Amino acid sequence: MYRIEEAAKKTGLTKRALRYYEELGLVNPSGRTESGYRMYTDEDIAHILHVKNTRDLLGASLQEIKDMMDLAQGYYQGVSAEEKLNLLTELERTLLAKRGFLQEKMNKLSELLANYDEKLTRIARKKRELQAEIENEKEEP
């Protein structure tokens, strides 16, 4: 079990952010010490990192993440079928938009990676040429 300071270090979040995530219902520490300090398990840390990655990589808002979590955990059990359908439709729209955003980002990253590979190939070729030139200069009296 990890205290909040350790959990913050492992996740790259601040203690304040972890408390805020808890306030929103995104994160629930697995326990507390007798003094009331939050305690996190490895599973809690993995969940926090999932929330963080969803926010950072997909650009999802914390509310969107909370809505997705609520739906996955069945918090809408007392909701009518029509309301569930509306919620699912809204969630589907959100996920499709996020998916499109992520696909576009991946395409741009692939282009950038290919560009870097091309530059690295040119750099390696130029270095070989310069090394050969240096060797030729050393051989000449």
PDB file of N, CA and C in Angstrom, residues 7-68:
ATOM      1  N   ALA A   7       1.887   7.585  -4.152  1.00  0.00           N
ATOM      2  CA  ALA A   7       0.966   7.432  -5.291  1.00  0.00           C
ATOM      3  C   ALA A   7       1.145   8.586  -6.274  1.00  0.00           C
ATOM      4  N   ALA A   8       1.338   9.786  -5.740  1.00  0.00           N
ATOM      5  CA  ALA A   8       1.549  10.951  -6.603  1.00  0.00           C
ATOM      6  C   ALA A   8       2.815  10.775  -7.433  1.00  0.00           C
ATOM      7  N   LYS A   9       3.884  10.309  -6.811  1.00  0.00           N
ATOM      8  CA  LYS A   9       5.145  10.096  -7.539  1.00  0.00           C
ATOM      9  C   LYS A   9       4.978   9.030  -8.618  1.00  0.00           C
ATOM     10  N   LYS A  10       4.310   7.936  -8.271  1.00  0.00           N
ATOM     11  CA  LYS A  10       4.152   6.832  -9.227  1.00  0.00           C
ATOM     12  C   LYS A  10       3.277   7.210 -10.421  1.00  0.00           C
ATOM     13  N   THR A  11       2.338   8.121 -10.221  1.00  0.00           N
ATOM     14  CA  THR A  11       1.404   8.479 -11.294  1.00  0.00           C
ATOM     15  C   THR A  11       1.766   9.775 -12.005  1.00  0.00           C
ATOM     16  N   GLY A  12       2.677  10.541 -11.435  1.00  0.00           N
ATOM     17  CA  GLY A  12       3.021  11.826 -12.039  1.00  0.00           C
ATOM     18  C   GLY A  12       1.967  12.894 -11.796  1.00  0.00           C
ATOM     19  N   LEU A  13       1.075  12.647 -10.863  1.00  0.00           N
ATOM     20  CA  LEU A  13       0.061  13.633 -10.500  1.00  0.00           C
ATOM     21  C   LEU A  13       0.441  14.265  -9.167  1.00  0.00           C
ATOM     22  N   THR A  14      -0.182  15.363  -8.853  1.00  0.00           N
ATOM     23  CA  THR A  14       0.039  15.984  -7.551  1.00  0.00           C
ATOM     24  C   THR A  14      -0.907  15.361  -6.527  1.00  0.00           C
ATOM     25  N   LYS A  15      -0.595  15.555  -5.273  1.00  0.00           N
ATOM     26  CA  LYS A  15      -1.497  15.090  -4.215  1.00  0.00           C
ATOM     27  C   LYS A  15      -2.852  15.782  -4.358  1.00  0.00           C
ATOM     28  N   ARG A  16      -2.805  17.040  -4.712  1.00  0.00           N
ATOM     29  CA  ARG A  16      -4.050  17.798  -4.896  1.00  0.00           C
ATOM     30  C   ARG A  16      -4.900  17.192  -6.010  1.00  0.00           C
ATOM     31  N   ALA A  17      -4.243  16.812  -7.124  1.00  0.00           N
ATOM     32  CA  ALA A  17      -4.971  16.198  -8.244  1.00  0.00           C
ATOM     33  C   ALA A  17      -5.594  14.871  -7.811  1.00  0.00           C
ATOM     34  N   LEU A  18      -4.861  14.075  -7.041  1.00  0.00           N
ATOM     35  CA  LEU A  18      -5.408  12.804  -6.574  1.00  0.00           C
ATOM     36  C   LEU A  18      -6.637  13.026  -5.689  1.00  0.00           C
ATOM     37  N   ARG A  19      -6.567  14.032  -4.830  1.00  0.00           N
ATOM     38  CA  ARG A  19      -7.721  14.344  -3.979  1.00  0.00           C
ATOM     39  C   ARG A  19      -8.907  14.814  -4.834  1.00  0.00           C
ATOM     40  N   TYR A  20      -8.612  15.603  -5.861  1.00  0.00           N
ATOM     41  CA  TYR A  20      -9.660  16.087  -6.754  1.00  0.00           C
ATOM     42  C   TYR A  20     -10.289  14.931  -7.516  1.00  0.00           C
ATOM     43  N   TYR A  21      -9.475  14.004  -8.011  1.00  0.00           N
ATOM     44  CA  TYR A  21      -9.988  12.823  -8.698  1.00  0.00           C
ATOM     45  C   TYR A  21     -10.903  12.035  -7.769  1.00  0.00           C
ATOM     46  N   GLU A  22     -10.518  11.946  -6.506  1.00  0.00           N
ATOM     47  CA  GLU A  22     -11.350  11.244  -5.533  1.00  0.00           C
ATOM     48  C   GLU A  22     -12.675  11.988  -5.328  1.00  0.00           C
ATOM     49  N   GLU A  23     -12.590  13.300  -5.231  1.00  0.00           N
ATOM     50  CA  GLU A  23     -13.793  14.127  -5.052  1.00  0.00           C
ATOM     51  C   GLU A  23     -14.777  13.928  -6.203  1.00  0.00           C
ATOM     52  N   LEU A  24     -14.250  13.786  -7.411  1.00  0.00           N
ATOM     53  CA  LEU A  24     -15.092  13.575  -8.592  1.00  0.00           C
ATOM     54  C   LEU A  24     -15.614  12.150  -8.706  1.00  0.00           C
ATOM     55  N   GLY A  25     -15.054  11.243  -7.909  1.00  0.00           N
ATOM     56  CA  GLY A  25     -15.468   9.849  -7.971  1.00  0.00           C
ATOM     57  C   GLY A  25     -14.712   9.045  -9.013  1.00  0.00           C
ATOM     58  N   LEU A  26     -13.611   9.591  -9.506  1.00  0.00           N
ATOM     59  CA  LEU A  26     -12.799   8.881 -10.495  1.00  0.00           C
ATOM     60  C   LEU A  26     -11.865   7.871  -9.839  1.00  0.00           C
ATOM     61  N   VAL A  27     -11.479   8.132  -8.614  1.00  0.00           N
ATOM     62  CA  VAL A  27     -10.504   7.323  -7.898  1.00  0.00           C
ATOM     63  C   VAL A  27     -11.002   7.134  -6.470  1.00  0.00           C
ATOM     64  N   ASN A  28     -10.845   5.930  -5.972  1.00  0.00           N
ATOM     65  CA  ASN A  28     -11.158   5.666  -4.575  1.00  0.00           C
ATOM     66  C   ASN A  28      -9.998   4.891  -3.964  1.00  0.00           C
ATOM     67  N   PRO A  29      -9.262   5.513  -3.048  1.00  0.00           N
ATOM     68  CA  PRO A  29      -8.180   4.778  -2.408  1.00  0.00           C
ATOM     69  C   PRO A  29      -8.724   3.524  -1.729  1.00  0.00           C
ATOM     70  N   SER A  30      -7.943   2.467  -1.718  1.00  0.00           N
ATOM     71  CA  SER A  30      -8.414   1.203  -1.156  1.00  0.00           C
ATOM     72  C   SER A  30      -8.514   1.220   0.357  1.00  0.00           C
ATOM     73  N   GLY A  31      -7.843   2.157   0.974  1.00  0.00           N
ATOM     74  CA  GLY A  31      -7.906   2.190   2.426  1.00  0.00           C
ATOM     75  C   GLY A  31      -7.412   3.499   2.993  1.00  0.00           C
ATOM     76  N   ARG A  32      -7.456   3.543   4.309  1.00  0.00           N
ATOM     77  CA  ARG A  32      -6.961   4.705   5.040  1.00  0.00           C
ATOM     78  C   ARG A  32      -6.256   4.199   6.293  1.00  0.00           C
ATOM     79  N   THR A  33      -5.286   4.961   6.730  1.00  0.00           N
ATOM     80  CA  THR A  33      -4.612   4.630   7.980  1.00  0.00           C
ATOM     81  C   THR A  33      -5.511   5.038   9.136  1.00  0.00           C
ATOM     82  N   GLU A  34      -5.105   4.679  10.334  1.00  0.00           N
ATOM     83  CA  GLU A  34      -5.868   5.085  11.512  1.00  0.00           C
ATOM     84  C   GLU A  34      -5.939   6.604  11.614  1.00  0.00           C
ATOM     85  N   SER A  35      -4.934   7.279  11.077  1.00  0.00           N
ATOM     86  CA  SER A  35      -4.895   8.742  11.095  1.00  0.00           C
ATOM     87  C   SER A  35      -5.717   9.360   9.972  1.00  0.00           C
ATOM     88  N   GLY A  36      -6.245   8.530   9.091  1.00  0.00           N
ATOM     89  CA  GLY A  36      -7.069   9.030   8.003  1.00  0.00           C
ATOM     90  C   GLY A  36      -6.327   9.273   6.700  1.00  0.00           C
ATOM     91  N   TYR A  37      -5.041   8.910   6.633  1.00  0.00           N
ATOM     92  CA  TYR A  37      -4.287   9.093   5.394  1.00  0.00           C
ATOM     93  C   TYR A  37      -4.735   8.086   4.345  1.00  0.00           C
ATOM     94  N   ARG A  38      -4.863   8.551   3.122  1.00  0.00           N
ATOM     95  CA  ARG A  38      -5.274   7.693   2.016  1.00  0.00           C
ATOM     96  C   ARG A  38      -4.171   6.669   1.735  1.00  0.00           C
ATOM     97  N   MET A  39      -4.594   5.450   1.404  1.00  0.00           N
ATOM     98  CA  MET A  39      -3.658   4.382   1.058  1.00  0.00           C
ATOM     99  C   MET A  39      -4.090   3.785  -0.283  1.00  0.00           C
ATOM    100  N   TYR A  40      -3.132   3.624  -1.176  1.00  0.00           N
ATOM    101  CA  TYR A  40      -3.401   3.152  -2.536  1.00  0.00           C
ATOM    102  C   TYR A  40      -2.679   1.831  -2.775  1.00  0.00           C
ATOM    103  N   THR A  41      -3.348   0.925  -3.482  1.00  0.00           N
ATOM    104  CA  THR A  41      -2.744  -0.350  -3.875  1.00  0.00           C
ATOM    105  C   THR A  41      -2.157  -0.214  -5.281  1.00  0.00           C
ATOM    106  N   ASP A  42      -1.466  -1.248  -5.721  1.00  0.00           N
ATOM    107  CA  ASP A  42      -0.962  -1.257  -7.104  1.00  0.00           C
ATOM    108  C   ASP A  42      -2.125  -1.182  -8.092  1.00  0.00           C
ATOM    109  N   GLU A  43      -3.230  -1.826  -7.754  1.00  0.00           N
ATOM    110  CA  GLU A  43      -4.423  -1.773  -8.615  1.00  0.00           C
ATOM    111  C   GLU A  43      -4.966  -0.342  -8.685  1.00  0.00           C
ATOM    112  N   ASP A  44      -4.969   0.352  -7.559  1.00  0.00           N
ATOM    113  CA  ASP A  44      -5.400   1.760  -7.543  1.00  0.00           C
ATOM    114  C   ASP A  44      -4.496   2.595  -8.443  1.00  0.00           C
ATOM    115  N   ILE A  45      -3.193   2.362  -8.351  1.00  0.00           N
ATOM    116  CA  ILE A  45      -2.221   3.108  -9.159  1.00  0.00           C
ATOM    117  C   ILE A  45      -2.492   2.854 -10.647  1.00  0.00           C
ATOM    118  N   ALA A  46      -2.730   1.587 -11.010  1.00  0.00           N
ATOM    119  CA  ALA A  46      -3.017   1.247 -12.413  1.00  0.00           C
ATOM    120  C   ALA A  46      -4.290   1.959 -12.883  1.00  0.00           C
ATOM    121  N   HIS A  47      -5.292   2.020 -12.028  1.00  0.00           N
ATOM    122  CA  HIS A  47      -6.543   2.705 -12.387  1.00  0.00           C
ATOM    123  C   HIS A  47      -6.295   4.204 -12.570  1.00  0.00           C
ATOM    124  N   ILE A  48      -5.534   4.796 -11.668  1.00  0.00           N
ATOM    125  CA  ILE A  48      -5.218   6.226 -11.771  1.00  0.00           C
ATOM    126  C   ILE A  48      -4.485   6.503 -13.083  1.00  0.00           C
ATOM    127  N   LEU A  49      -3.533   5.644 -13.422  1.00  0.00           N
ATOM    128  CA  LEU A  49      -2.789   5.823 -14.674  1.00  0.00           C
ATOM    129  C   LEU A  49      -3.701   5.679 -15.888  1.00  0.00           C
ATOM    130  N   HIS A  50      -4.683   4.780 -15.803  1.00  0.00           N
ATOM    131  CA  HIS A  50      -5.652   4.633 -16.896  1.00  0.00           C
ATOM    132  C   HIS A  50      -6.454   5.922 -17.069  1.00  0.00           C
ATOM    133  N   VAL A  51      -6.924   6.484 -15.974  1.00  0.00           N
ATOM    134  CA  VAL A  51      -7.674   7.743 -16.027  1.00  0.00           C
ATOM    135  C   VAL A  51      -6.793   8.842 -16.605  1.00  0.00           C
ATOM    136  N   LYS A  52      -5.565   8.914 -16.130  1.00  0.00           N
ATOM    137  CA  LYS A  52      -4.630   9.945 -16.599  1.00  0.00           C
ATOM    138  C   LYS A  52      -4.351   9.787 -18.094  1.00  0.00           C
ATOM    139  N   ASN A  53      -4.118   8.558 -18.542  1.00  0.00           N
ATOM    140  CA  ASN A  53      -3.849   8.322 -19.964  1.00  0.00           C
ATOM    141  C   ASN A  53      -5.065   8.642 -20.824  1.00  0.00           C
ATOM    142  N   THR A  54      -6.242   8.320 -20.334  1.00  0.00           N
ATOM    143  CA  THR A  54      -7.465   8.641 -21.071  1.00  0.00           C
ATOM    144  C   THR A  54      -7.589  10.153 -21.221  1.00  0.00           C
ATOM    145  N   ARG A  55      -7.281  10.858 -20.162  1.00  0.00           N
ATOM    146  CA  ARG A  55      -7.335  12.322 -20.195  1.00  0.00           C
ATOM    147  C   ARG A  55      -6.254  12.875 -21.135  1.00  0.00           C
ATOM    148  N   ASP A  56      -5.022  12.421 -20.954  1.00  0.00           N
ATOM    149  CA  ASP A  56      -3.896  12.988 -21.698  1.00  0.00           C
ATOM    150  C   ASP A  56      -3.843  12.552 -23.157  1.00  0.00           C
ATOM    151  N   LEU A  57      -4.021  11.274 -23.409  1.00  0.00           N
ATOM    152  CA  LEU A  57      -3.855  10.758 -24.763  1.00  0.00           C
ATOM    153  C   LEU A  57      -5.090  10.950 -25.627  1.00  0.00           C
ATOM    154  N   LEU A  58      -6.261  10.849 -25.033  1.00  0.00           N
ATOM    155  CA  LEU A  58      -7.486  10.984 -25.809  1.00  0.00           C
ATOM    156  C   LEU A  58      -8.076  12.376 -25.735  1.00  0.00           C
ATOM    157  N   GLY A  59      -7.599  13.166 -24.787  1.00  0.00           N
ATOM    158  CA  GLY A  59      -8.151  14.498 -24.621  1.00  0.00           C
ATOM    159  C   GLY A  59      -9.538  14.480 -24.005  1.00  0.00           C
ATOM    160  N   ALA A  60      -9.869  13.401 -23.318  1.00  0.00           N
ATOM    161  CA  ALA A  60     -11.186  13.299 -22.678  1.00  0.00           C
ATOM    162  C   ALA A  60     -11.211  14.166 -21.428  1.00  0.00           C
ATOM    163  N   SER A  61     -12.344  14.785 -21.187  1.00  0.00           N
ATOM    164  CA  SER A  61     -12.499  15.567 -19.966  1.00  0.00           C
ATOM    165  C   SER A  61     -12.709  14.611 -18.794  1.00  0.00           C
ATOM    166  N   LEU A  62     -12.470  15.095 -17.606  1.00  0.00           N
ATOM    167  CA  LEU A  62     -12.683  14.267 -16.428  1.00  0.00           C
ATOM    168  C   LEU A  62     -14.151  13.861 -16.312  1.00  0.00           C
ATOM    169  N   GLN A  63     -15.066  14.739 -16.720  1.00  0.00           N
ATOM    170  CA  GLN A  63     -16.493  14.396 -16.677  1.00  0.00           C
ATOM    171  C   GLN A  63     -16.810  13.289 -17.673  1.00  0.00           C
ATOM    172  N   GLU A  64     -16.222  13.346 -18.867  1.00  0.00           N
ATOM    173  CA  GLU A  64     -16.437  12.284 -19.845  1.00  0.00           C
ATOM    174  C   GLU A  64     -15.909  10.953 -19.306  1.00  0.00           C
ATOM    175  N   ILE A  65     -14.760  10.993 -18.667  1.00  0.00           N
ATOM    176  CA  ILE A  65     -14.188   9.771 -18.086  1.00  0.00           C
ATOM    177  C   ILE A  65     -15.121   9.238 -17.003  1.00  0.00           C
ATOM    178  N   LYS A  66     -15.615  10.131 -16.167  1.00  0.00           N
ATOM    179  CA  LYS A  66     -16.540   9.734 -15.091  1.00  0.00           C
ATOM    180  C   LYS A  66     -17.802   9.116 -15.683  1.00  0.00           C
ATOM    181  N   ASP A  67     -18.352   9.722 -16.718  1.00  0.00           N
ATOM    182  CA  ASP A  67     -19.553   9.184 -17.364  1.00  0.00           C
ATOM    183  C   ASP A  67     -19.299   7.780 -17.908  1.00  0.00           C
ATOM    184  N   MET A  68     -18.137   7.578 -18.540  1.00  0.00           N
ATOM    185  CA  MET A  68     -17.800   6.260 -19.075  1.00  0.00           C
ATOM    186  C   MET A  68     -17.661   5.240 -17.949  1.00  0.00           C
TER     187      MET A  68
END
